[in-house]
Amino acid sequence: MGRLTETLTKSLENVVGEAGLIRDSERMQSYLSDWRNAYRGEAALVVRPASTAEVAEVVRLCAQAGIALVPQGGNTGLCGGSIPDASGDQVVLSLTRMTQIRQVDPGNETITVEAGVILQRLQEAAAEAGRLFPLSLGAEGSCTVGGNLATNAGGTAVLRYGNMRDLTLGVEVVLPDGRIWNGLRGLRKDNTGYDLKQLFIGSEGTLGIITAAVLKLYPAVRSRTTAWVALPSTQAAVDLIGRMRGLCGDRLTGFELMSRQSVEFVLRHVAGCNDPFAEVHPWYVLIELSDTLLDAPLNEMLENGLGEAFEQGEALDAVVAGNETQVAALWKIREGISEAQNHEGPSLKHDISVPVSSIPAFIETADQQLQAAFPGVRIVAYGHVGDGNLHYNISKPVGSEDVPFKAQAEAIMHVIYDVTRAFAGSISAEHGLGQAKREAARRYKDPLELELMRTLKQALDPAGLMNPGKLL
């Protein structure tokens, strides 16, 4: 790969302007490490184009010079996918200046936005049009649409609305040679061959740079009810979600599972969080029902479902939020888990998925094997039961040192991923592979799948200049 020259730097500045170029080492720092400071690299330059045409010209110039590009959005990922390597030769291409909401089409129930739009701003634009964009996750105040697409983000409403693959109708992509593919079609039926947009969604910037997208909108939610429920076991959670689905259909929007360990961390470290119950329970779920009707009988549905659950021993206690303040307080416990765990020292994060029916057996098996091999580790298990996605994170034993614990990270990972594979699961449910799971993918993905992925990479990016060292 090539090295950045002063001539190329000047050419890039001519494209993006002085405001679009960062070459000062101090100003570049926020682009060179992730928000957890788990991954850090160096870069020759940070380029911040403000339009698709500028992105295309930057890509074309870098391709001609053999300069590798690292696309970056809000830089909120957990797998190091948007961080350059340590060589200092790569160029970070930040899309955060591409913030236009190009079109809202209520008749077609779509919104067209650029890659640098913050997810929360997208949600607000949909609400201003009387609609809903349902993707919701903890980083929504800083993550961008481009990053959401690049990693096929999921979040807390996948149960009802699906992930970004399901929410996207079309994309605009700058290819590795600088050409622009305009796939911004707001069509729900287009049977004219390969669905090319799906090549780029979830590709983590390794096949091209998504610069804009046509996304689905939904009717605004006008009624909602939320409950915090104590459970005796994870099997009770699987039984309960089946019961609620049968009673409520697609009104069941959220169903979040949390272990007592994860809740204890939040109560210890996140200000303003209180335990909804006086007694301690082993597991909890946060249930949310929603409807487009203003006075939908959601509380009645919820109470019927919980009543049956109490009769069957699936629920031990429950509290239903009486107002929006209480709703926010319950969600704050769920959304505070990741932050809270960081206060307990190094956190080994594993974003896995298994069939919903296998969640109890997975947790039991993984818990037993980890405690046998690494006595005292604290297991922080929580996630989206409805789509089988668990955040199965590990904190060090109480009183132990950071360095020896982190030295066990790979061995701990193999225990968890071996169990995941045994239950026909995936080692990455929604965070992607990035650089964190690139080597693990070689061990746990089907070799033929990897061969097909490399074939696509070679076809679209033969020089290997698009986010090298990530995913593959």
XYZ file of C-alpha atoms in Angstrom:
472
model
C 0.000 0.000 0.000
C 1.081 3.558 -0.670
C 2.112 6.370 1.636
C 0.496 9.766 1.808
C 2.412 12.514 0.011
C 2.145 16.267 0.355
C 0.849 16.437 -3.213
C -1.988 14.014 -2.423
C -2.748 15.851 0.808
C -3.101 19.090 -1.149
C -5.365 17.388 -3.698
C -7.578 16.054 -0.896
C -7.741 19.507 0.673
C -8.822 20.935 -2.669
C -11.728 18.469 -2.619
C -12.975 18.825 0.960
C -11.708 22.273 1.878
C -9.730 23.320 4.924
C -12.628 22.416 7.255
C -12.688 18.896 5.871
C -9.067 18.020 6.559
C -7.455 17.227 9.911
C -3.720 16.668 9.973
C -2.850 18.007 13.410
C -2.007 15.091 15.704
C -3.881 16.460 18.710
C -7.088 17.116 16.757
C -6.949 13.631 15.241
C -6.946 11.829 18.591
C -10.710 11.343 18.905
C -10.715 9.561 15.532
C -7.944 7.157 16.486
C -9.489 5.299 19.422
C -12.912 3.898 20.225
C -15.101 5.249 23.023
C -13.942 2.529 25.447
C -10.288 3.122 24.512
C -10.078 -0.608 23.826
C -8.665 -0.064 20.311
C -6.190 2.550 19.212
C -4.376 3.247 15.949
C -2.575 5.943 14.009
C -3.519 7.734 10.804
C -1.796 9.807 8.181
C -4.806 12.075 7.881
C -8.481 12.471 8.733
C -10.634 13.524 5.789
C -14.201 14.772 6.352
C -16.093 15.122 3.061
C -19.432 16.931 3.099
C -21.125 15.317 0.086
C -21.271 12.082 -1.860
C -19.361 13.729 -4.698
C -16.575 14.662 -2.298
C -16.480 11.128 -0.874
C -16.205 9.731 -4.397
C -13.340 12.040 -5.306
C -11.479 11.287 -2.060
C -11.855 7.547 -2.687
C -10.728 7.927 -6.307
C -7.603 9.880 -5.362
C -6.672 7.438 -2.589
C -7.300 4.432 -4.850
C -4.960 5.856 -7.498
C -2.267 6.358 -4.854
C -2.847 2.985 -3.171
C -3.836 4.603 0.150
C -6.044 2.531 2.450
C -9.193 4.147 3.814
C -10.938 3.537 7.141
C -14.576 4.723 6.989
C -15.867 6.111 10.281
C -19.209 7.339 11.560
C -19.962 8.107 15.201
C -17.158 5.756 16.293
C -19.363 4.063 18.898
C -18.627 0.468 17.845
C -17.412 -2.225 20.208
C -15.214 -4.285 17.875
C -12.677 -1.754 16.594
C -14.146 -1.724 13.099
C -13.689 2.028 12.595
C -10.186 2.371 14.046
C -7.074 2.517 11.791
C -4.123 0.197 12.312
C -0.847 1.186 13.956
C 1.062 1.888 10.736
C 0.111 5.550 10.471
C -0.315 5.113 6.707
C -4.103 4.823 6.563
C -6.545 7.686 6.053
C -9.631 7.925 8.249
C -12.630 8.970 6.165
C -15.159 10.468 8.559
C -18.721 10.906 7.317
C -19.882 13.119 10.177
C -20.297 16.191 7.950
C -22.831 14.377 5.763
C -25.883 15.275 7.836
C -28.618 16.063 5.324
C -32.096 14.602 5.595
C -32.732 14.561 1.883
C -36.394 13.610 1.769
C -39.287 12.578 3.968
C -42.011 10.790 1.995
C -44.981 10.077 4.309
C -46.994 8.649 1.417
C -44.348 6.016 0.762
C -43.515 5.734 4.481
C -39.807 6.396 3.806
C -37.066 8.821 4.775
C -33.842 9.384 2.826
C -30.860 10.442 4.916
C -27.109 10.816 4.587
C -24.680 8.562 6.413
C -23.551 11.120 8.986
C -27.031 11.761 10.397
C -27.130 10.939 14.124
C -29.668 8.202 14.864
C -31.486 10.373 17.397
C -31.861 13.134 14.794
C -33.326 10.578 12.383
C -35.832 9.511 15.046
C -36.759 13.165 15.612
C -37.210 13.848 11.895
C -39.544 10.869 11.641
C -41.519 12.105 14.658
C -41.806 15.572 13.129
C -43.511 13.918 10.157
C -45.856 12.006 12.462
C -44.016 8.762 11.902
C -41.693 6.378 13.728
C -38.199 5.200 12.872
C -37.935 2.268 15.271
C -34.199 1.557 15.583
C -33.262 2.349 19.179
C -30.052 1.616 21.075
C -27.950 2.996 23.879
C -25.639 5.040 21.643
C -28.437 6.667 19.621
C -27.357 10.145 20.697
C -23.981 9.767 18.976
C -24.010 6.820 16.553
C -24.665 7.554 12.871
C -26.842 6.004 10.204
C -23.775 4.975 8.206
C -22.373 3.057 11.154
C -25.760 1.496 11.868
C -25.876 0.254 8.283
C -22.250 -0.872 8.193
C -22.790 -3.102 11.231
C -26.448 -4.022 10.598
C -27.427 -2.582 13.981
C -30.253 -4.181 15.916
C -31.180 -2.588 19.244
C -34.145 -3.037 21.525
C -37.022 -3.100 19.008
C -35.788 -5.872 16.674
C -38.483 -8.133 18.072
C -41.147 -6.115 16.240
C -39.374 -4.150 13.517
C -36.212 -6.075 12.651
C -32.637 -4.827 12.299
C -31.164 -2.403 9.757
C -31.355 -4.966 6.966
C -35.109 -5.046 7.513
C -35.434 -1.270 7.820
C -33.562 -0.367 4.618
C -35.030 -0.142 1.112
C -32.109 1.397 -0.757
C -28.568 2.702 -0.371
C -26.122 4.984 -2.129
C -22.576 3.640 -2.132
C -19.181 4.924 -3.220
C -17.320 1.925 -4.604
C -13.596 1.313 -3.987
C -12.640 2.876 -7.349
C -14.625 6.053 -6.660
C -17.686 5.278 -8.759
C -21.091 6.010 -7.203
C -23.816 3.372 -7.193
C -27.164 5.103 -6.746
C -29.398 2.441 -5.253
C -31.660 4.929 -3.482
C -34.896 3.241 -4.473
C -37.832 3.395 -2.108
C -39.343 0.185 -3.443
C -40.653 -2.690 -1.381
C -40.865 -4.951 -4.426
C -38.017 -5.010 -6.943
C -37.394 -8.455 -8.368
C -34.714 -7.562 -10.921
C -31.848 -9.721 -9.776
C -29.433 -9.622 -6.855
C -30.364 -7.454 -3.885
C -27.115 -5.492 -4.023
C -27.814 -3.276 -1.037
C -27.493 -6.294 1.233
C -23.853 -6.706 0.134
C -23.007 -3.398 1.755
C -25.235 -3.537 4.849
C -23.196 -5.307 7.509
C -19.982 -5.213 5.446
C -18.282 -2.764 7.866
C -16.973 -0.558 5.078
C -14.904 -3.316 3.482
C -16.743 -3.317 0.144
C -17.619 0.348 -0.276
C -18.779 3.403 1.631
C -22.505 3.878 2.230
C -23.214 7.587 1.870
C -27.029 7.655 2.059
C -29.999 5.357 2.526
C -33.746 5.118 2.023
C -35.208 3.830 5.275
C -38.674 2.598 6.238
C -40.980 4.638 8.426
C -43.853 3.318 10.520
C -47.002 4.801 12.062
C -46.288 6.745 15.230
C -46.794 4.965 18.540
C -49.692 6.525 20.469
C -49.983 4.192 23.420
C -47.426 2.214 25.358
C -47.129 0.187 28.526
C -43.991 -1.018 30.246
C -43.428 -3.570 33.000
C -40.493 -4.857 35.055
C -40.939 -8.526 35.888
C -38.969 -10.795 38.220
C -38.389 -14.362 37.034
C -37.127 -17.568 38.614
C -35.122 -18.699 35.581
C -34.200 -18.060 31.973
C -36.598 -20.828 30.936
C -39.358 -18.741 32.492
C -38.295 -15.858 30.224
C -38.604 -18.040 27.106
C -41.987 -19.324 28.279
C -43.182 -15.813 29.078
C -42.212 -14.310 25.744
C -44.080 -17.081 23.979
C -47.131 -16.370 26.129
C -46.967 -12.598 25.488
C -46.517 -13.075 21.758
C -49.595 -15.286 21.650
C -51.683 -12.729 23.532
C -50.324 -9.483 22.079
C -49.007 -10.270 18.595
C -46.794 -7.553 17.176
C -47.781 -5.164 19.952
C -44.924 -6.816 21.847
C -42.173 -4.326 21.024
C -39.524 -5.006 23.650
C -38.549 -7.967 25.821
C -35.196 -7.447 27.527
C -33.620 -10.080 29.789
C -31.228 -9.148 32.626
C -29.408 -11.220 35.232
C -29.274 -10.133 38.848
C -25.525 -9.545 38.496
C -26.073 -7.045 35.708
C -28.746 -5.203 37.692
C -26.530 -5.087 40.801
C -23.793 -3.360 38.803
C -26.267 -0.714 37.648
C -27.634 -0.125 41.149
C -24.055 0.254 42.404
C -22.698 2.598 39.744
C -25.456 4.448 37.852
C -26.848 7.433 39.713
C -30.599 7.625 40.089
C -31.301 3.924 39.603
C -33.311 2.083 42.231
C -34.352 -1.550 42.550
C -38.033 -1.852 41.558
C -38.488 -4.670 44.097
C -37.717 -5.068 47.794
C -36.609 -8.667 47.283
C -33.704 -9.950 45.191
C -34.545 -12.199 42.235
C -32.249 -14.168 39.880
C -33.597 -12.810 36.584
C -35.651 -9.919 35.264
C -37.334 -8.916 32.028
C -38.395 -5.500 30.823
C -41.532 -5.870 28.717
C -42.924 -3.163 26.476
C -46.155 -3.188 24.468
C -47.034 -0.442 22.009
C -49.801 0.396 19.567
C -50.715 3.043 17.020
C -54.153 3.444 18.642
C -54.434 6.182 21.236
C -56.404 4.122 23.745
C -55.307 0.580 22.935
C -56.064 -1.832 25.812
C -52.388 -2.579 26.416
C -52.563 -2.634 30.210
C -55.348 -5.198 30.030
C -53.304 -7.372 27.654
C -50.248 -7.064 29.861
C -52.156 -7.888 33.021
C -53.768 -10.929 31.382
C -50.376 -12.225 30.281
C -48.737 -11.610 33.633
C -51.696 -13.140 35.454
C -51.238 -16.369 33.525
C -47.480 -16.189 34.121
C -47.960 -15.940 37.895
C -50.316 -18.918 37.813
C -47.737 -20.997 35.920
C -44.820 -19.926 38.108
C -43.131 -18.017 35.278
C -43.236 -14.688 37.151
C -42.375 -13.925 40.778
C -43.192 -10.224 40.961
C -44.040 -7.377 38.601
C -44.400 -3.630 38.519
C -46.108 -1.700 35.705
C -44.903 1.833 34.987
C -47.613 4.386 35.708
C -46.143 7.317 33.767
C -43.322 8.299 31.424
C -40.979 9.083 34.315
C -41.338 5.543 35.606
C -40.898 4.144 32.093
C -37.643 6.083 31.735
C -36.478 4.845 35.149
C -36.994 1.203 34.166
C -35.230 1.634 30.825
C -32.380 3.443 32.573
C -31.590 0.242 34.475
C -31.479 -1.769 31.265
C -29.464 0.792 29.305
C -27.016 1.404 32.150
C -25.611 -2.134 32.247
C -22.729 -1.657 29.815
C -21.583 1.570 31.470
C -21.934 0.113 34.953
C -19.835 -2.940 34.144
C -16.938 -0.721 33.075
C -16.679 0.524 36.675
C -15.926 -3.037 37.806
C -12.673 -3.225 35.855
C -11.917 -4.820 32.481
C -15.011 -6.083 30.702
C -14.815 -8.962 28.220
C -17.791 -8.431 25.924
C -19.349 -11.206 23.852
C -22.289 -10.362 21.596
C -23.709 -13.760 20.638
C -26.975 -15.181 19.379
C -28.583 -18.600 19.618
C -32.089 -19.841 18.817
C -34.514 -18.372 21.350
C -35.420 -21.846 22.594
C -31.723 -22.539 23.331
C -31.116 -19.503 25.549
C -31.628 -21.325 28.873
C -29.393 -24.256 27.916
C -26.734 -21.926 26.508
C -26.575 -19.849 29.693
C -26.523 -22.900 31.958
C -23.781 -24.608 29.938
C -21.621 -21.519 29.478
C -21.980 -20.529 33.144
C -20.902 -23.979 34.319
C -17.923 -24.223 32.000
C -16.668 -20.719 32.792
C -16.940 -21.133 36.551
C -15.133 -24.475 36.332
C -12.283 -23.056 34.253
C -12.114 -19.534 35.742
C -13.494 -19.651 39.297
C -15.010 -16.438 40.581
C -15.554 -14.636 37.278
C -18.692 -12.515 37.333
C -21.043 -13.171 34.435
C -23.119 -10.241 33.197
C -25.775 -11.713 30.930
C -28.489 -9.583 29.367
C -30.037 -9.015 25.981
C -32.887 -9.216 23.529
C -34.639 -12.501 24.180
C -37.006 -12.124 21.248
C -34.218 -12.411 18.677
C -31.899 -14.708 20.638
C -29.245 -12.010 21.089
C -27.359 -12.124 24.402
C -24.658 -9.784 25.641
C -22.717 -12.357 27.618
C -20.032 -10.299 29.301
C -17.414 -11.270 31.868
C -15.952 -9.218 34.718
C -12.971 -10.217 36.816
C -13.384 -11.976 40.181
C -13.715 -9.687 43.178
C -10.273 -8.656 44.453
C -8.332 -9.972 41.458
C -5.883 -7.967 39.345
C -6.632 -6.571 35.887
C -3.593 -7.872 34.007
C -3.940 -11.600 34.819
C -7.661 -11.405 34.061
C -7.137 -9.750 30.671
C -4.498 -12.381 29.868
C -7.299 -14.964 30.065
C -9.484 -13.114 27.543
C -8.831 -15.431 24.614
C -9.336 -18.591 26.655
C -12.596 -17.214 28.076
C -13.719 -16.253 24.579
C -13.110 -19.777 23.283
C -15.214 -21.297 26.052
C -18.112 -18.977 25.226
C -17.816 -19.335 21.453
C -17.458 -23.109 21.661
C -20.738 -23.261 23.566
C -22.286 -20.828 21.092
C -21.292 -23.076 18.215
C -22.644 -26.134 20.038
C -26.064 -24.448 20.061
C -25.881 -23.427 16.362
C -25.356 -19.786 17.253
C -23.375 -16.804 15.972
C -20.334 -15.176 17.576
C -21.614 -11.734 16.556
C -25.293 -10.866 16.707
C -25.237 -7.097 16.168
C -21.798 -5.586 16.843
C -20.043 -6.964 13.760
C -16.595 -8.544 13.559
C -14.315 -5.525 13.167
C -10.819 -6.378 14.269
C -11.962 -7.900 17.565
C -13.521 -11.037 16.077
C -11.689 -11.304 12.760
C -9.527 -14.217 13.867
C -12.386 -15.866 15.738
C -14.399 -15.852 12.532
C -11.760 -18.061 10.917
C -12.318 -20.602 13.659
C -16.099 -20.450 14.001
C -17.532 -19.518 10.597
C -18.083 -22.080 7.866
C -14.946 -22.112 5.630
C -17.148 -21.945 2.551
C -18.864 -18.825 3.871
C -15.482 -17.185 4.382
C -14.417 -18.217 0.880
C -17.521 -16.614 -0.595
C -16.923 -13.456 1.437
C -13.331 -13.244 0.202
C -14.537 -13.724 -3.365
C -16.861 -10.733 -2.995
C -14.079 -8.694 -1.418
C -11.706 -9.513 -4.266
C -14.329 -8.664 -6.872
C -15.207 -5.246 -5.443
C -11.938 -4.241 -3.755
C -9.093 -6.116 -5.461
C -6.453 -3.764 -4.060
C -7.701 -4.299 -0.507
C -7.877 -0.591 0.294
C -11.318 -0.470 1.957
C -10.984 -0.821 5.732
C -8.227 -3.450 5.520
C -7.769 -5.825 8.423
C -11.414 -5.706 9.407
C -13.979 -8.510 9.164
C -11.736 -10.689 6.946
